[in-house]
Amino acid sequence: DSGVTQTPKHLITATGQRVTLRCSPRSGDLSVYWYQQSLDQGLQFLIQYYNGEERAKGNILERFSAQQFPDLHSELNLSSLELGDSALYFCASSGNLGYNEQFFGPGTRLTVL
Amino acid sequence: SQQGEEDPQALSIQEGENATMNCSYKTSINNLQWYRQNSGRGLVHLILIRSNEREKHSGRLRVTLDTSKKSSSLLITASRAADTASYFCATGAGYSTLTFGKGTMLLVSP
């Protein structure tokens, strides 16, 4: 158990809909990262937040947005969903800025029908 | 786009044998990390090696880094069936974000 929690575990929805994925980092970790994992694209970094502020952006679509709240939990919002958005979405956390290991949550499996 | 590329894509060995996976990358890095993922689950950090290090050990794991060749290798000695998983290398170049490769699927048969 990494100490990172993600909800829900599974999400099935239809094209065009909007969903919110939630992540709670390990106790004390200030950095939260979001990743998307699919068979064809592999594990893609989406976005990083550090202590409530956006820190780095990766391959995140404009239809996707995220935020980190004062209690350090984070939410990833996916809107106007397409079939191709079906994937595993992981959240990871680390203690501070710098080159540290990241602790991954169990993931949310999103299926868009 | 992927920074690290693991090789081989898949590896099948018997328990007790050693498993070697390689990772090549394209740009300068600050550190390289290896992670393990059991089917459909979250990634687990295995080991981090910094760009000024050449070799690192952790239990049955040995990682080497050759920055001149932009490559790294992960050796798992005396493999066990429980080592069956996908193994990813991840490179860090700026701040603390990582770029992952597509992974090597390791199957260890009893």
Tab-separated table of C-alpha atoms in Angstrom:
chain	number	residue	atom	x	y	z
A	1	ASP	CA	0.000	0.000	0.000
A	2	SER	CA	1.605	3.236	-1.209
A	3	GLY	CA	-0.525	5.502	0.965
A	4	VAL	CA	-1.982	7.214	-2.118
A	5	THR	CA	-5.712	6.708	-2.555
A	6	GLN	CA	-7.781	7.182	-5.663
A	7	THR	CA	-11.518	7.087	-6.184
A	8	PRO	CA	-13.418	5.673	-7.873
A	9	LYS	CA	-11.689	2.433	-8.876
A	10	HIS	CA	-13.804	2.003	-11.967
A	11	LEU	CA	-15.864	4.453	-13.956
A	12	ILE	CA	-18.051	3.675	-16.948
A	13	THR	CA	-19.616	6.548	-18.799
A	14	ALA	CA	-20.764	7.649	-22.236
A	15	THR	CA	-19.156	9.847	-24.856
A	16	GLY	CA	-19.693	13.546	-24.289
A	17	GLN	CA	-19.967	13.195	-20.532
A	18	ARG	CA	-17.822	14.739	-17.818
A	19	VAL	CA	-16.193	12.889	-14.905
A	20	THR	CA	-14.074	13.781	-11.900
A	21	LEU	CA	-11.314	11.574	-10.554
A	22	ARG	CA	-10.070	12.112	-7.039
A	23	CYS	CA	-6.679	11.546	-5.452
A	24	SER	CA	-5.409	11.832	-1.901
A	25	PRO	CA	-1.612	11.914	-1.655
A	26	ARG	CA	0.497	10.270	1.014
A	27	SER	CA	0.409	12.080	4.299
A	28	GLY	CA	2.846	14.990	4.119
A	29	ASP	CA	3.455	14.837	0.362
A	30	LEU	CA	3.056	18.196	-1.338
A	31	SER	CA	3.449	17.117	-4.969
A	32	VAL	CA	0.724	15.363	-6.926
A	33	TYR	CA	1.117	14.019	-10.446
A	34	TRP	CA	-1.505	12.698	-12.842
A	35	TYR	CA	-0.755	10.092	-15.493
A	36	GLN	CA	-2.780	8.381	-18.193
A	37	GLN	CA	-1.934	4.813	-19.177
A	38	SER	CA	-3.289	3.250	-22.342
A	39	LEU	CA	-2.135	0.344	-24.471
A	40	ASP	CA	-1.154	2.452	-27.437
A	41	GLN	CA	0.325	5.515	-25.697
A	42	GLY	CA	1.871	3.894	-22.658
A	43	LEU	CA	2.200	5.921	-19.462
A	44	GLN	CA	1.822	9.614	-20.221
A	45	PHE	CA	2.452	12.401	-17.732
A	46	LEU	CA	-0.479	14.819	-17.673
A	47	ILE	CA	0.087	17.447	-14.998
A	48	GLN	CA	1.804	18.151	-11.679
A	49	TYR	CA	0.686	20.246	-8.742
A	50	TYR	CA	2.855	21.306	-5.843
A	51	ASN	CA	1.275	22.696	-2.702
A	52	GLY	CA	-1.789	23.894	-4.562
A	53	GLU	CA	-0.021	25.418	-7.546
A	54	GLU	CA	0.318	23.974	-11.031
A	55	ARG	CA	3.977	23.078	-11.480
A	56	ALA	CA	4.358	21.276	-14.777
A	57	LYS	CA	2.203	20.280	-17.697
A	58	GLY	CA	2.625	17.283	-19.937
A	59	ASN	CA	0.390	15.811	-22.593
A	60	ILE	CA	-2.840	17.053	-21.091
A	61	LEU	CA	-5.721	17.799	-23.431
A	62	GLU	CA	-7.605	21.080	-23.183
A	63	ARG	CA	-10.723	19.061	-22.308
A	64	PHE	CA	-8.936	17.913	-19.151
A	65	SER	CA	-8.226	20.058	-16.117
A	66	ALA	CA	-6.979	19.484	-12.612
A	67	GLN	CA	-6.612	21.236	-9.320
A	68	GLN	CA	-5.081	20.665	-5.918
A	69	PHE	CA	-7.009	21.799	-2.874
A	70	PRO	CA	-5.727	23.300	0.414
A	71	ASP	CA	-5.903	19.870	2.068
A	72	LEU	CA	-3.606	18.690	-0.789
A	73	HIS	CA	-6.047	16.278	-2.362
A	74	SER	CA	-6.353	16.643	-6.108
A	75	GLU	CA	-9.049	16.198	-8.696
A	76	LEU	CA	-8.728	15.519	-12.407
A	77	ASN	CA	-11.706	16.629	-14.473
A	78	LEU	CA	-12.280	15.057	-17.863
A	79	SER	CA	-14.973	16.572	-20.066
A	80	SER	CA	-16.502	15.975	-23.498
A	81	LEU	CA	-15.284	12.423	-23.175
A	82	GLU	CA	-14.314	10.455	-26.264
A	83	LEU	CA	-13.823	6.743	-26.775
A	84	GLY	CA	-10.078	7.306	-26.887
A	85	ASP	CA	-10.082	8.664	-23.344
A	86	SER	CA	-10.670	5.149	-22.035
A	87	ALA	CA	-7.579	4.371	-19.994
A	88	LEU	CA	-6.137	3.879	-16.547
A	89	TYR	CA	-5.576	7.170	-14.754
A	90	PHE	CA	-2.958	7.191	-12.029
A	91	CYS	CA	-2.179	9.719	-9.409
A	92	ALA	CA	1.232	9.775	-7.761
A	93	SER	CA	2.701	11.853	-4.983
A	94	SER	CA	6.136	12.776	-3.741
A	95	GLY	CA	7.493	14.673	-0.799
A	96	ASN	CA	8.896	17.788	-2.365
A	97	LEU	CA	10.320	19.220	-5.521
A	98	GLY	CA	13.374	17.430	-6.695
A	99	TYR	CA	14.328	14.071	-8.001
A	100	ASN	CA	12.528	11.766	-5.662
A	101	GLU	CA	10.627	8.574	-6.071
A	102	GLN	CA	6.951	8.869	-6.779
A	103	PHE	CA	4.331	6.843	-4.939
A	104	PHE	CA	1.501	5.694	-7.152
A	105	GLY	CA	-2.114	5.135	-6.292
A	106	PRO	CA	-4.049	2.071	-7.481
A	107	GLY	CA	-5.552	3.972	-10.412
A	108	THR	CA	-9.006	4.675	-11.802
A	109	ARG	CA	-10.051	2.634	-14.806
A	110	LEU	CA	-12.180	4.810	-17.069
A	111	THR	CA	-14.283	3.221	-19.777
A	112	VAL	CA	-16.032	5.498	-22.240
A	113	LEU	CA	-18.797	3.788	-24.217
B	1	SER	CA	6.432	11.031	-26.693
B	2	GLN	CA	8.427	8.442	-24.724
B	3	GLN	CA	11.908	9.344	-23.561
B	4	GLY	CA	12.985	5.893	-22.419
B	5	GLU	CA	12.724	2.802	-24.554
B	6	GLU	CA	12.957	-0.547	-22.818
B	7	ASP	CA	14.359	-3.621	-24.436
B	8	PRO	CA	13.228	-6.329	-24.744
B	9	GLN	CA	9.493	-5.658	-24.898
B	10	ALA	CA	8.884	-9.059	-23.324
B	11	LEU	CA	11.079	-11.555	-21.503
B	12	SER	CA	10.233	-15.092	-20.396
B	13	ILE	CA	12.553	-16.984	-18.033
B	14	GLN	CA	12.533	-19.786	-15.477
B	15	GLU	CA	12.649	-19.277	-11.730
B	16	GLY	CA	16.195	-18.965	-10.503
B	17	GLU	CA	17.492	-17.382	-13.708
B	18	ASN	CA	18.630	-13.794	-13.982
B	19	ALA	CA	16.591	-11.222	-15.891
B	20	THR	CA	18.186	-8.252	-17.617
B	21	MET	CA	16.235	-5.344	-19.020
B	22	ASN	CA	17.686	-2.386	-20.838
B	23	CYS	CA	16.585	1.195	-21.206
B	24	SER	CA	17.813	3.762	-23.698
B	25	TYR	CA	16.973	7.442	-23.650
B	26	LYS	CA	17.606	10.399	-25.890
B	27	THR	CA	18.294	13.575	-23.935
B	28	SER	CA	20.393	14.523	-20.917
B	29	ILE	CA	18.961	13.422	-17.603
B	30	ASN	CA	19.382	14.176	-13.937
B	31	ASN	CA	18.327	10.754	-12.750
B	32	LEU	CA	16.838	7.506	-13.967
B	33	GLN	CA	14.351	5.422	-12.027
B	34	TRP	CA	12.968	1.923	-12.421
B	35	TYR	CA	9.408	1.033	-11.513
B	36	ARG	CA	7.466	-2.194	-11.453
B	37	GLN	CA	3.788	-2.675	-12.267
B	38	ASN	CA	1.743	-5.755	-11.592
B	39	SER	CA	-1.058	-6.198	-14.093
B	40	GLY	CA	-3.397	-3.191	-14.048
B	41	ARG	CA	-2.144	-1.920	-10.704
B	42	GLY	CA	-0.186	1.110	-9.579
B	43	LEU	CA	3.518	1.420	-10.210
B	44	VAL	CA	5.969	0.672	-7.432
B	45	HIS	CA	9.306	2.441	-7.238
B	46	LEU	CA	12.288	0.075	-7.300
B	47	ILE	CA	15.439	2.132	-7.501
B	48	LEU	CA	16.767	5.581	-8.443
B	49	ILE	CA	20.188	6.222	-9.911
B	50	ARG	CA	21.545	9.717	-10.364
B	51	SER	CA	23.438	10.835	-13.442
B	52	ASN	CA	26.739	10.932	-11.533
B	53	GLU	CA	26.348	7.307	-10.386
B	54	ARG	CA	27.311	4.274	-12.440
B	55	GLU	CA	25.874	1.390	-10.464
B	56	LYS	CA	23.431	0.835	-7.654
B	57	HIS	CA	22.208	-2.233	-5.782
B	58	SER	CA	19.057	-2.962	-3.834
B	59	GLY	CA	18.526	-6.533	-2.671
B	60	ARG	CA	18.364	-8.708	-5.805
B	61	LEU	CA	18.313	-5.659	-8.066
B	62	ARG	CA	21.327	-4.133	-9.766
B	63	VAL	CA	21.052	-1.037	-11.925
B	64	THR	CA	23.757	0.420	-14.107
B	65	LEU	CA	23.796	3.746	-15.881
B	66	ASP	CA	26.001	4.757	-18.800
B	67	THR	CA	25.347	8.407	-19.561
B	68	SER	CA	27.778	8.386	-22.494
B	69	LYS	CA	25.619	5.750	-24.196
B	70	LYS	CA	22.397	7.124	-22.725
B	71	SER	CA	21.443	3.697	-21.461
B	72	SER	CA	20.652	1.840	-18.278
B	73	SER	CA	20.128	-1.773	-17.365
B	74	LEU	CA	18.166	-3.480	-14.621
B	75	LEU	CA	19.323	-6.906	-13.500
B	76	ILE	CA	17.119	-9.069	-11.302
B	77	THR	CA	19.088	-11.992	-9.921
B	78	ALA	CA	17.625	-15.367	-8.944
B	79	SER	CA	14.179	-14.496	-10.326
B	80	ARG	CA	11.028	-15.700	-8.614
B	81	ALA	CA	7.535	-16.227	-9.976
B	82	ALA	CA	6.491	-13.206	-7.891
B	83	ASP	CA	8.797	-11.029	-10.021
B	84	THR	CA	6.371	-11.446	-12.931
B	85	ALA	CA	5.353	-7.885	-13.806
B	86	SER	CA	6.039	-5.037	-16.200
B	87	TYR	CA	9.153	-2.992	-15.555
B	88	PHE	CA	9.466	0.637	-16.595
B	89	CYS	CA	12.366	3.007	-16.711
B	90	ALA	CA	11.636	6.666	-16.126
B	91	THR	CA	13.927	9.587	-16.735
B	92	GLY	CA	13.957	12.860	-14.864
B	93	ALA	CA	15.401	15.915	-16.523
B	94	GLY	CA	13.703	18.950	-15.066
B	95	TYR	CA	12.050	19.684	-11.752
B	96	SER	CA	10.579	16.394	-10.593
B	97	THR	CA	8.552	15.180	-13.537
B	98	LEU	CA	9.323	11.815	-15.051
B	99	THR	CA	9.053	10.453	-18.568
B	100	PHE	CA	8.288	6.741	-18.738
B	101	GLY	CA	9.149	4.162	-21.358
B	102	LYS	CA	6.675	1.556	-22.588
B	103	GLY	CA	8.039	-1.132	-20.348
B	104	THR	CA	9.334	-4.697	-20.441
B	105	MET	CA	6.908	-7.474	-19.570
B	106	LEU	CA	8.705	-10.110	-17.509
B	107	LEU	CA	7.254	-13.591	-17.073
B	108	VAL	CA	8.961	-15.872	-14.594
B	109	SER	CA	7.769	-19.467	-14.785
B	110	PRO	CA	7.993	-21.821	-11.792
